[in-house]
Short mmCIF file of N, CA and C in Angstrom, two decimals:
data_model
loop_
_atom_site.label_atom_id
_atom_site.label_comp_id
_atom_site.label_asym_id
_atom_site.label_seq_id
_atom_site.Cartn_x
_atom_site.Cartn_y
_atom_site.Cartn_z
N MET X 715 110.46 106.41 108.82
CA MET X 715 109.56 106.04 108.04
C MET X 715 109.56 104.09 107.91
N ARG X 716 108.08 103.80 107.74
CA ARG X 716 107.93 101.68 108.08
C ARG X 716 107.70 101.69 106.70
N PHE X 717 108.62 100.30 106.57
CA PHE X 717 108.73 99.69 105.66
C PHE X 717 107.98 98.17 105.77
N GLU X 718 107.20 97.58 105.05
CA GLU X 718 106.61 96.43 104.61
C GLU X 718 107.33 95.07 104.06
N VAL X 719 108.12 94.13 105.12
CA VAL X 719 108.70 93.15 104.45
C VAL X 719 108.30 92.05 103.91
N MET X 720 108.02 91.37 102.77
CA MET X 720 107.42 90.12 103.27
C MET X 720 108.44 88.97 102.55
N ARG X 721 108.42 88.14 103.02
CA ARG X 721 109.08 86.80 102.72
C ARG X 721 108.55 85.91 101.59
N LEU X 722 109.19 85.59 100.45
CA LEU X 722 108.52 85.28 99.44
C LEU X 722 108.77 83.69 99.20
N ASP X 723 107.85 83.22 99.16
CA ASP X 723 108.18 81.37 99.06
C ASP X 723 109.19 81.38 97.69
N ASP X 724 110.18 80.56 98.29
CA ASP X 724 111.25 80.05 96.93
C ASP X 724 110.61 79.43 95.78
N VAL X 725 109.57 78.54 95.71
CA VAL X 725 108.81 78.05 94.50
C VAL X 725 108.33 79.50 93.55
N ASP X 726 107.35 80.11 94.19
CA ASP X 726 106.38 80.43 92.99
C ASP X 726 106.35 81.98 93.83
N GLY X 727 107.04 82.44 94.33
CA GLY X 727 107.10 83.84 95.17
C GLY X 727 105.98 84.27 95.17
N THR X 728 104.94 83.58 96.21
CA THR X 728 104.09 84.41 96.80
C THR X 728 104.74 84.62 98.51
N PRO X 729 104.11 85.62 99.08
CA PRO X 729 104.13 85.89 100.18
C PRO X 729 104.19 84.98 100.70
N VAL X 730 105.31 84.59 101.95
CA VAL X 730 105.16 83.52 102.93
C VAL X 730 104.57 84.47 104.34
N ASP X 731 105.03 85.78 104.55
CA ASP X 731 104.75 86.24 106.01
C ASP X 731 105.23 87.69 105.65
N THR X 732 104.70 88.71 106.41
CA THR X 732 104.75 89.85 106.56
C THR X 732 105.02 90.19 107.86
N THR X 733 106.08 91.02 107.62
CA THR X 733 106.34 91.99 108.93
C THR X 733 106.63 93.52 108.79
N ILE X 734 106.61 94.28 109.38
CA ILE X 734 106.46 96.29 109.46
C ILE X 734 107.54 96.32 110.46
N VAL X 735 108.62 97.19 109.81
CA VAL X 735 109.76 97.30 110.53
C VAL X 735 109.98 98.84 110.12
N ASP X 736 110.92 99.40 111.16
CA ASP X 736 111.57 101.20 110.81
C ASP X 736 112.81 100.85 109.80
N ALA X 737 112.69 101.53 109.19
CA ALA X 737 113.65 102.04 108.13
C ALA X 737 115.39 101.42 108.51
N ALA X 738 115.59 101.73 109.80
CA ALA X 738 117.03 101.13 110.22
C ALA X 738 117.31 99.40 110.31
N SER X 739 116.05 98.83 110.67
CA SER X 739 115.75 97.34 110.28
C SER X 739 115.95 96.61 109.33
N VAL X 740 115.65 97.64 108.36
CA VAL X 740 115.72 96.94 106.42
C VAL X 740 116.80 96.84 106.72
N ASN X 741 118.09 97.22 106.73
CA ASN X 741 119.26 96.75 106.22
C ASN X 741 119.69 95.22 106.73
N ARG X 742 119.50 95.20 108.13
CA ARG X 742 120.07 93.89 108.81
C ARG X 742 119.05 93.00 108.14
N ILE X 743 117.64 92.93 108.14
CA ILE X 743 116.79 91.94 107.20
C ILE X 743 117.27 91.44 105.74
N VAL X 744 118.05 92.42 104.72
CA VAL X 744 118.19 92.50 103.75
C VAL X 744 119.54 91.34 103.86
N GLN X 745 120.37 91.61 104.62
CA GLN X 745 121.67 91.01 105.16
C GLN X 745 121.46 89.54 105.11
N GLN X 746 120.33 89.61 106.61
CA GLN X 746 120.12 88.04 106.51
C GLN X 746 119.83 87.40 105.77
N ALA X 747 118.54 87.94 104.77
CA ALA X 747 118.19 87.49 103.68
C ALA X 747 118.97 87.12 102.61
N ALA X 748 119.82 87.69 102.17
CA ALA X 748 120.96 87.24 101.27
C ALA X 748 121.85 86.72 101.59
N ALA X 749 122.37 86.07 102.94
CA ALA X 749 123.33 85.11 103.80
C ALA X 749 122.60 83.91 103.47
N ILE X 750 121.53 83.92 103.10
CA ILE X 750 120.43 82.68 103.41
C ILE X 750 119.60 82.37 101.87
N GLY X 751 119.90 83.36 100.76
CA GLY X 751 119.51 83.26 99.87
C GLY X 751 117.85 83.09 99.94
N GLN X 752 117.41 84.17 100.63
CA GLN X 752 115.95 84.18 100.33
C GLN X 752 115.48 85.20 100.32
N ARG X 753 113.95 85.21 99.22
CA ARG X 753 113.60 86.26 98.62
C ARG X 753 112.91 87.45 99.34
N LEU X 754 112.98 88.74 98.91
CA LEU X 754 112.08 89.69 99.90
C LEU X 754 111.55 90.51 98.98
N TRP X 755 110.53 91.46 99.23
CA TRP X 755 110.00 91.94 98.80
C TRP X 755 109.84 93.36 99.79
N ILE X 756 110.33 94.25 99.60
CA ILE X 756 109.70 95.55 100.87
C ILE X 756 109.71 96.82 99.61
N ARG X 757 108.71 97.17 100.76
CA ARG X 757 107.79 98.45 99.85
C ARG X 757 107.16 99.38 101.18
N PRO X 758 107.09 100.59 100.94
CA PRO X 758 107.01 101.50 102.24
C PRO X 758 105.77 101.36 102.74
N ALA X 759 105.66 101.31 104.44
CA ALA X 759 104.27 100.56 105.01
C ALA X 759 103.17 101.81 104.60
N GLU X 760 102.04 101.34 104.50
CA GLU X 760 101.32 102.21 104.04
C GLU X 760 100.31 102.99 105.85
N SER X 761 100.53 104.07 105.59
CA SER X 761 99.98 104.92 106.71
C SER X 761 98.70 104.17 107.22
N PRO X 762 98.02 104.61 108.49
CA PRO X 762 97.02 105.09 109.21
C PRO X 762 96.26 105.86 108.18
N ALA X 763 94.97 105.69 108.34
CA ALA X 763 94.07 107.06 107.78
C ALA X 763 93.81 107.90 109.30
N SER X 764 93.99 108.87 108.58
CA SER X 764 94.18 109.87 110.04
C SER X 764 92.45 110.60 110.19
#
């Protein structure tokens, strides 16, 4: 499964950048964000239309 990870602005919470990662990478990204106090929004990535 793939996830969309959005880094959020510290002031108003708007998305600053977005990346699509696999499930194994989500934990690493969350750990890094927690270490520096970064806010994230994580949701399942939309599948391309078939």
